[in-house]
Short mmCIF file of C-alpha atoms in Angstrom, two decimals:
data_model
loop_
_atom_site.label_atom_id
_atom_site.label_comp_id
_atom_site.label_asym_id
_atom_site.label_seq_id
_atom_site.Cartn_x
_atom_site.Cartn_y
_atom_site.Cartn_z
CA UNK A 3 0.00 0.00 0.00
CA UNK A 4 3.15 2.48 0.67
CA UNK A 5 4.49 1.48 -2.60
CA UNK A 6 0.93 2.54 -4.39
CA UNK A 7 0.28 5.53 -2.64
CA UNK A 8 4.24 6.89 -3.89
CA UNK A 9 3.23 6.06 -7.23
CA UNK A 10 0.21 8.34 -7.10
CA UNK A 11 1.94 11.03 -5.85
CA UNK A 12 4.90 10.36 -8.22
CA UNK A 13 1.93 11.16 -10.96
CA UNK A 14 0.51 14.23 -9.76
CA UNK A 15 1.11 16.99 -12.53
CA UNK A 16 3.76 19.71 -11.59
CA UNK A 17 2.22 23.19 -11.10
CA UNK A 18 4.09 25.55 -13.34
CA UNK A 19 3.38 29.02 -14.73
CA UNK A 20 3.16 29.52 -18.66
CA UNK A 21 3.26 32.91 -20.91
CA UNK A 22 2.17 33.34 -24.43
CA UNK A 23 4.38 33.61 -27.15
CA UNK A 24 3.41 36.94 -28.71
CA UNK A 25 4.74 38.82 -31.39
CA UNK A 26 5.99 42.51 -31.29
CA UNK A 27 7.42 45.33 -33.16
CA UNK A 28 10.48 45.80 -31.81
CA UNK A 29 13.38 48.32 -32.76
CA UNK A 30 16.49 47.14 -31.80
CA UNK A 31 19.46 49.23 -30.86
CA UNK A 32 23.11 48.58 -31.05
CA UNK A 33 26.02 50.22 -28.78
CA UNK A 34 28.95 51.26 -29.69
CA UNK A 35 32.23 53.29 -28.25
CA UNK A 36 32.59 56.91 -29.40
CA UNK A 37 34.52 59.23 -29.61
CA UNK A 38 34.29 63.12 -30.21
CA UNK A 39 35.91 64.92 -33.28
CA UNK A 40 36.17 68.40 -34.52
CA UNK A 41 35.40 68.67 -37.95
CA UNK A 42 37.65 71.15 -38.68
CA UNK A 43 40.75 71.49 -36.76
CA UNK A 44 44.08 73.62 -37.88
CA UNK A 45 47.64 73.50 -36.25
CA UNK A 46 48.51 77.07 -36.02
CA UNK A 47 51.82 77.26 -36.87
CA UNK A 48 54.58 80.10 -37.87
CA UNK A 49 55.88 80.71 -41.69
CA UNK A 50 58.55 83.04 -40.52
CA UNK A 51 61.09 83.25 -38.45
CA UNK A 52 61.49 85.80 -35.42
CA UNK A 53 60.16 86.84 -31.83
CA UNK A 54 56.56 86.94 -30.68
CA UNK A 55 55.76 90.27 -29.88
CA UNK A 56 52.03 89.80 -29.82
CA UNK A 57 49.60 87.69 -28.57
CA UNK A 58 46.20 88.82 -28.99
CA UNK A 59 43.55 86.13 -28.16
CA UNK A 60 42.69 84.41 -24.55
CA UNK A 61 43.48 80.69 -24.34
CA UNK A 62 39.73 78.87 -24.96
CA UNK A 63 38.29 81.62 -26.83
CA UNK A 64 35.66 81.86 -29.54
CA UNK A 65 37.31 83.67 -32.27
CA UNK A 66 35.83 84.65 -35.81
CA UNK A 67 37.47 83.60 -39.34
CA UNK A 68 39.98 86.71 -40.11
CA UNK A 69 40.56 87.88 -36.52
CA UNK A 70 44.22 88.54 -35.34
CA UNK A 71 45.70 86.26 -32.89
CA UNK A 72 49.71 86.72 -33.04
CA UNK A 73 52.22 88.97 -34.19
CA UNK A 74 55.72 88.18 -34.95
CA UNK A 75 58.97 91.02 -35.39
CA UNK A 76 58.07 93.05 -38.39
CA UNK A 77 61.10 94.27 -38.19
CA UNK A 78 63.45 92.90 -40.14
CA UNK A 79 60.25 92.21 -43.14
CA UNK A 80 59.63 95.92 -43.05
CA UNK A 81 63.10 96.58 -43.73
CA UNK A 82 63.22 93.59 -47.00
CA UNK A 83 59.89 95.13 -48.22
CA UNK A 84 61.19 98.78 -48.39
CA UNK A 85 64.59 97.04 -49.73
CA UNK A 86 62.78 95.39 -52.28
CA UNK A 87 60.66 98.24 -53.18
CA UNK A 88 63.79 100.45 -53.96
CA UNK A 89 65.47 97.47 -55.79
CA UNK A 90 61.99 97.67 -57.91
CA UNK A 91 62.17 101.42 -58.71
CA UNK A 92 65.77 101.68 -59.79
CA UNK A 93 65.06 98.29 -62.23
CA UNK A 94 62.03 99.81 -63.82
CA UNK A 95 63.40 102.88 -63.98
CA UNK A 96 66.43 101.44 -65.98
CA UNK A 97 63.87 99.56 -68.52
CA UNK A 98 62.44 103.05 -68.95
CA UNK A 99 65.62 105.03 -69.93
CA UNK A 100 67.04 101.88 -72.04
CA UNK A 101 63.54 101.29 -73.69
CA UNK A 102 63.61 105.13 -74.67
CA UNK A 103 67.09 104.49 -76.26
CA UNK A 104 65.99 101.56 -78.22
CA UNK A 105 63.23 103.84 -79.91
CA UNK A 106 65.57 106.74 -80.53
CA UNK A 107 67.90 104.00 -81.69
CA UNK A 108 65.55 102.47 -84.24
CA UNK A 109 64.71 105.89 -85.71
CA UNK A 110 68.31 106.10 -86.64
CA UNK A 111 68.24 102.94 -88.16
CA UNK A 112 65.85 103.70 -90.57
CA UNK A 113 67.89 106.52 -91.61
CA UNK A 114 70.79 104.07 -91.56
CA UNK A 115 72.73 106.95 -88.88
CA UNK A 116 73.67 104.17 -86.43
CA UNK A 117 75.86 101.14 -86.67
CA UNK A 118 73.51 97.46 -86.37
CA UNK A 119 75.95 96.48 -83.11
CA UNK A 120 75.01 99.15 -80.98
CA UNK A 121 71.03 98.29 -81.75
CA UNK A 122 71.20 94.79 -81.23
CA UNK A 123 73.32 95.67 -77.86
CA UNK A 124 70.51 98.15 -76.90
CA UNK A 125 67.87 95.49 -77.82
CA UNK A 126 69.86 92.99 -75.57
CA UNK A 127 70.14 95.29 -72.48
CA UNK A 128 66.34 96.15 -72.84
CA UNK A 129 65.30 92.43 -72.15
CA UNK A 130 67.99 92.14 -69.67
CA UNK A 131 66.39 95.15 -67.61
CA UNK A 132 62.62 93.84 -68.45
CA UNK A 133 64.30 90.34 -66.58
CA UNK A 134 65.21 92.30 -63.83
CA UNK A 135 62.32 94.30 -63.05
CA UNK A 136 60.33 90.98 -62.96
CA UNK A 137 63.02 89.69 -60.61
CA UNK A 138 62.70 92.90 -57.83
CA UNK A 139 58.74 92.34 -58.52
CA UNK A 140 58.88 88.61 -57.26
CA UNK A 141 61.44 90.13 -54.30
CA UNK A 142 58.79 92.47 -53.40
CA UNK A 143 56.27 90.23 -53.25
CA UNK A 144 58.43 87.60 -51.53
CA UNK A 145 58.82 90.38 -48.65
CA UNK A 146 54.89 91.40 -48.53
CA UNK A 147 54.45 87.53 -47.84
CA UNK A 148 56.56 87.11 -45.22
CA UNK A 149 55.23 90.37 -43.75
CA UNK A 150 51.89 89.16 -43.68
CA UNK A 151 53.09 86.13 -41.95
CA UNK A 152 53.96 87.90 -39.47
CA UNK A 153 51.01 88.57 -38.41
CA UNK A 154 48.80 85.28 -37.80
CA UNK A 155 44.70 85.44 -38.30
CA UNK A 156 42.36 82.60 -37.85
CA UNK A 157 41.60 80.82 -40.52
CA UNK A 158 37.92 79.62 -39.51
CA UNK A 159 35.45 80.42 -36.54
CA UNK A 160 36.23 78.40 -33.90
CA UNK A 161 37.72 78.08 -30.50
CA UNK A 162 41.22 77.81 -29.53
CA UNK A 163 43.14 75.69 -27.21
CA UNK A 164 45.76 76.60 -24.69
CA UNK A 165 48.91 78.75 -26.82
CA UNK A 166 51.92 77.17 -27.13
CA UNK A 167 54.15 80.22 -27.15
CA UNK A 168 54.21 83.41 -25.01
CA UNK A 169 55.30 86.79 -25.79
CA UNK A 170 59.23 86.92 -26.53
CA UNK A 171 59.24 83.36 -27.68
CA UNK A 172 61.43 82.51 -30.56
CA UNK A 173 59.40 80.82 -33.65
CA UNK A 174 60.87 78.83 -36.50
CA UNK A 175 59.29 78.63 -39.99
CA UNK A 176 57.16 75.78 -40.29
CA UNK A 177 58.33 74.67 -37.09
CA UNK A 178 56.84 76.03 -33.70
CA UNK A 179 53.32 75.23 -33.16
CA UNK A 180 51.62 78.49 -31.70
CA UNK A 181 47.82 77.19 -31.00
CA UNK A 182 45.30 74.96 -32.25
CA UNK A 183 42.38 76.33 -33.15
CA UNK A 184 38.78 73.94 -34.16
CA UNK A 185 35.27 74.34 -35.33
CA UNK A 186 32.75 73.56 -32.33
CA UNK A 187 29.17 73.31 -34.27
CA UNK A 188 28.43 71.46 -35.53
CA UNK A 189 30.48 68.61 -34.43
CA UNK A 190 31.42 65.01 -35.38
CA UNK A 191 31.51 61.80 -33.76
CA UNK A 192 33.54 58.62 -34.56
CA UNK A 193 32.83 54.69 -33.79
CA UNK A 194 33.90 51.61 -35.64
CA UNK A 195 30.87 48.86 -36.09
CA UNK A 196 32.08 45.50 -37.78
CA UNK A 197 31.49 45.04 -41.10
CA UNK A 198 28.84 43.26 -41.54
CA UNK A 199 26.58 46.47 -40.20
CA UNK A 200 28.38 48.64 -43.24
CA UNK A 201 25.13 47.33 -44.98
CA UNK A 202 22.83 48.85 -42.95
CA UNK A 203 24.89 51.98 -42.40
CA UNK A 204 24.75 52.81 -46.15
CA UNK A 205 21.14 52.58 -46.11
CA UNK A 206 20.33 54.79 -43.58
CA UNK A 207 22.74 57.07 -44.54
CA UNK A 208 21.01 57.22 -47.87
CA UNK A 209 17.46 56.58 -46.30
CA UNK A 210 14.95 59.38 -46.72
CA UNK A 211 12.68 57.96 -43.78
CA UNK A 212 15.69 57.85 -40.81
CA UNK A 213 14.60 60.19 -38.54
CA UNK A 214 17.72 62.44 -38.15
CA UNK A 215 16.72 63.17 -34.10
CA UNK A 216 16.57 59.42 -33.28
CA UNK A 217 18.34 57.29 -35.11
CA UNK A 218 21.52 58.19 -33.74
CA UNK A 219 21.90 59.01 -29.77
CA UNK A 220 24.42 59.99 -27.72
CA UNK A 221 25.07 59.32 -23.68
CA UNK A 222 27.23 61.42 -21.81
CA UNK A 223 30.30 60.63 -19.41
CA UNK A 224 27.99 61.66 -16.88
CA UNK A 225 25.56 59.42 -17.96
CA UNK A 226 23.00 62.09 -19.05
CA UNK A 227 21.51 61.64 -22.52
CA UNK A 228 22.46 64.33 -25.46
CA UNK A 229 19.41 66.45 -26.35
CA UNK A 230 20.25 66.60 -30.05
CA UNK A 231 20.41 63.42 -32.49
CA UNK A 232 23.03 62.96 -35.15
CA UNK A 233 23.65 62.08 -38.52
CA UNK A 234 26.06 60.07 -40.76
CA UNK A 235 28.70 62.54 -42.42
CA UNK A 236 30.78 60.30 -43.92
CA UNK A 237 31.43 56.41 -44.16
CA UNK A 238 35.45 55.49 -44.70
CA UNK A 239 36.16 53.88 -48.21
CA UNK A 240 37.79 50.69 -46.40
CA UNK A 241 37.52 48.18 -43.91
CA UNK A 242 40.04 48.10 -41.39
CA UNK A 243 41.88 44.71 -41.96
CA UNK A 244 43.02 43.64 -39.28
CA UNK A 245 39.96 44.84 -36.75
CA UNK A 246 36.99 44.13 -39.68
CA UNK A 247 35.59 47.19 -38.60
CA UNK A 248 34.87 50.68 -40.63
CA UNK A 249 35.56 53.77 -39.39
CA UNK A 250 31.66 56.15 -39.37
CA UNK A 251 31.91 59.83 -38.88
CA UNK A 252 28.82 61.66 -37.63
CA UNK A 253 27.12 65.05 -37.34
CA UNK A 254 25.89 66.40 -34.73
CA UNK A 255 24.20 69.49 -33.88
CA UNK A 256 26.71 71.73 -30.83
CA UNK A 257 24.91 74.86 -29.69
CA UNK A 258 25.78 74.84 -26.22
CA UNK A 259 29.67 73.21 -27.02
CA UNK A 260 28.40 70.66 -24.22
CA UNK A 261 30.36 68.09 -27.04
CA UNK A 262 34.29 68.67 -27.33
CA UNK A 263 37.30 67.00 -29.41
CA UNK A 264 38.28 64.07 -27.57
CA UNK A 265 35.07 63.70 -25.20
CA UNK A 266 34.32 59.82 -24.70
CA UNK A 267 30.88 59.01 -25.08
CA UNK A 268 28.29 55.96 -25.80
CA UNK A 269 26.31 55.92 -28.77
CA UNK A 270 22.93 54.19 -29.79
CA UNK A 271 22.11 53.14 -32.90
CA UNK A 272 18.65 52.66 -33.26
CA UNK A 273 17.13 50.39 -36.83
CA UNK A 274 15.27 53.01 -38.99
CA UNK A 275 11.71 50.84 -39.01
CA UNK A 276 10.43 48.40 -36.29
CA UNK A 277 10.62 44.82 -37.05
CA UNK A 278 7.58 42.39 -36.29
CA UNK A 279 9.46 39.77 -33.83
CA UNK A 280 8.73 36.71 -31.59
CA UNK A 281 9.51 37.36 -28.11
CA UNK A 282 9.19 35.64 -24.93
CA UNK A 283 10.50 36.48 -21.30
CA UNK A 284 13.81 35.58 -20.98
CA UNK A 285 13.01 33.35 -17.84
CA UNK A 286 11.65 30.87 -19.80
CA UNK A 287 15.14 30.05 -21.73
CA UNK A 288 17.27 27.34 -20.65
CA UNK A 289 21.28 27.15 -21.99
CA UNK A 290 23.03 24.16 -21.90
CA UNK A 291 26.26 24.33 -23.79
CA UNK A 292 26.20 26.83 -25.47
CA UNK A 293 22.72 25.93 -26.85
CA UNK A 294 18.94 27.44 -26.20
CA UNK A 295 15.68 25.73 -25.38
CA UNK A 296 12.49 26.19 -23.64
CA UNK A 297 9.11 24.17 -22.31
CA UNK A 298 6.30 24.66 -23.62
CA UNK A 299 2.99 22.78 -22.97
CA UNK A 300 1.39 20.38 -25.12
CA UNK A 301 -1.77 18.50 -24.30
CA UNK A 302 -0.68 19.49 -20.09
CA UNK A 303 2.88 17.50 -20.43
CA UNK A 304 5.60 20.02 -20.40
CA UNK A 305 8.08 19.56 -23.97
CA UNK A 306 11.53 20.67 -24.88
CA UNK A 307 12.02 22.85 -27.97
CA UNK A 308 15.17 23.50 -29.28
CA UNK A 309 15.03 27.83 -30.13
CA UNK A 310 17.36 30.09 -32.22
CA UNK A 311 16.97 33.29 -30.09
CA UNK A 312 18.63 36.51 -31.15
CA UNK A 313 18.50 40.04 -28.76
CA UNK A 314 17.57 40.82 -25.73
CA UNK A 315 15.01 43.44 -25.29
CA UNK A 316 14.63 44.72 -21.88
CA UNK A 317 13.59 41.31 -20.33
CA UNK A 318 12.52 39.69 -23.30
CA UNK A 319 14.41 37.76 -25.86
CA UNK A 320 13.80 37.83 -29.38
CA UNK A 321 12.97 34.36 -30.69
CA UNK A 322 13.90 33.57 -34.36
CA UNK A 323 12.91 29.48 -34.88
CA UNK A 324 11.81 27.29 -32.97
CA UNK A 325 8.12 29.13 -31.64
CA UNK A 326 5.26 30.06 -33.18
CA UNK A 327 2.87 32.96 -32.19
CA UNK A 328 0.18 31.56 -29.19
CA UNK A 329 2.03 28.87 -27.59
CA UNK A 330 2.58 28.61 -24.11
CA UNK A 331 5.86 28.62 -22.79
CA UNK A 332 6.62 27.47 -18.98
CA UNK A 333 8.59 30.48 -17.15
CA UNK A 334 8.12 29.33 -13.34
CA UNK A 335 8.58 25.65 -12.23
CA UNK A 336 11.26 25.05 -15.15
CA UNK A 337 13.72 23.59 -12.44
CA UNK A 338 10.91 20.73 -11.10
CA UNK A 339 10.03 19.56 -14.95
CA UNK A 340 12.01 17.22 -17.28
CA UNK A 341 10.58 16.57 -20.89
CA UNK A 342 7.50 14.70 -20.86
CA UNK A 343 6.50 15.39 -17.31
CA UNK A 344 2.50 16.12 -16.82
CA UNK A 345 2.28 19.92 -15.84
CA UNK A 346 -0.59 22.19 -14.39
CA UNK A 347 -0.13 25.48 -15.96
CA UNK A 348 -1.89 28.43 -14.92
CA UNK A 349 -1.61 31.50 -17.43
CA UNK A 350 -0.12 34.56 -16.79
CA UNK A 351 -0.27 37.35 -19.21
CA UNK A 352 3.35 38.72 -17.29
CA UNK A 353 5.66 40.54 -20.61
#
């Protein structure tokens, strides 16, 4: 009779709870590491050699396209440019008196009063003078150049960093780097997905529908949320080999310069439409190495399905085979059930 009565209580069905298998639209995101980028950003650096004897902007400034930021010696450029301004007068004021004796010299020669060598030698000199008066031109112009490089303007609106040069420093051509000066808005933002995204990346860069404040978010160091969305600016031309990743570049919107060069940040990529999914809660998956399955119940005796599951969505998981839309899937009393075992579900309708 002990025997018996184990039996019947061996039989008794489990008591387990069971959620629908529903389908969704879902819009799945994707994370990625980013990192902030100016646009435009220009080494300011000097053309000429000498002293600073200027330095007219504050370090972190806003400055405007054109507006003087550092000065450099004139002296010695003043001094070429009036050199080379003299050197210019005398030279086309030689062409002048040797061009006049050409003409009186060709009058003669039609009246055959001059001997042919002393032309030709007066035609000679002539083009020798018109060589040098384009020579103390290009010398004069040499020294306006450098003059203006003595005085350095910025070359876009922008803000610049800390200088690298105080007054009385001595600056080399090419050389010393003065300040660097970049564009704050609007402002870019680099990440690298893998490859197999570049796809999808092309298409919504190209997409009329993706919604430019949405598709592309950004979270802050501070963990705040950016309020304006971005867009792709440019996708790189290759693949990195040996990461299989491609470098994306995008816009975004700076009014308040809350975004600078070199800020980290963490980006969301969000798919331009919803997609219609199967999803179930993600209590109801088991793992076993390395592979996915689930109970469901058929005719109240608990079976195991093998599933192909893809994302996570908050605490769902996105089923791709395996399920079908309406079936009942156990999610408490997995750990008491094997496959087989009779069950007594009770419905939930718990997301």
């Amino acid at each position: 009779m002990s025997s018996c009565a184990e039996e019947e209580e061996e039989e008794l069905p489990t008591r387990v709870t069971t959620v629908e298998v529903i389908s969704e639209e879902v819009r799945f995101t994707q994370q990625y590491p980013a990192t902030v980028i100016a646009l435009e950003e220009i080494d300011l650096r000097a053309d000429v050699v000498g002293y600073v004897t200027g330095v007219h902007v504050k370090e972190g400034q806003k400055v405007k396209k054109g507006q003087l930021m550092y000065t450099i010696d004139q002296t010695r450029y003043e001094a070429r440019r009036e050199q080379a301004a003299s050197s210019l007068s005398i030279a086309e004021a030689n062409f002048e008196r040797i061009k006049r004796d050409v003409q009186r010299y060709e009058a003669l020669m039609a009246e055959d009063a001059i001997a042919i060598q002393i032309y030709d030698d007066a035609v000679t000199a002539l083009r020798t003078a018109e060589q040098e008066v384009r020579s103390a031109r290009s010398n004069l112009e040499n020294a306006l150049i450098d003059l203006r490089y003595a005085s350095i303007h910025a070359p876009l609106d922008g803000t610049v960093g800390f200088s690298q040069v105080r007054q009385g420093s001595l600056v080399s051509p090419g050389e010393t780097l003065l300040n660097t000066i970049s564009k704050d808005d609007p402002i870019g933002v680099d990440f690298y997905p893998e490859e197999r995204y570049l796809r999808k990346f092309i298409q919504l860069q190209e997409s009329p529908t993706a919604e430019r404040d949405s598709i592309f978010l950004l979270r802050l160091p501070d963990g705040e949320m950016y309020p304006y969305g971005g867009q792709i600016d440019i996708i790189d031309r290759a693949v990195d080999r040996n990461t299989g990743t491609i470098q994306i570049r995008l816009r975004f919107d700076n009014p308040d310069n809350l975004l600078r060069p070199g800020l980290s940040a963490n980006l969301t990529v969000k798919d331009d439409l919803p997609e219609e999914v199967l999803t179930i809660p993600q209590a109801a998956v088991i793992e076993q190495m390395g592979e996915f399955s689930v109970f469901i119940v058929e005719d109240n005796k608990a079976k195991g399905v093998k599933v192909n599951t893809g994302r996570n969505i908050r605490d769902r998981t996105v089923i791709l085979e395996g399920l079908e839309e309406g079936q009942q899937v156990i999610v408490k009393g997995v750990q008491r059930i094997s496959d087989g075992d009779p069950v007594n579900a009770e419905k939930t309708k718990l997301r």
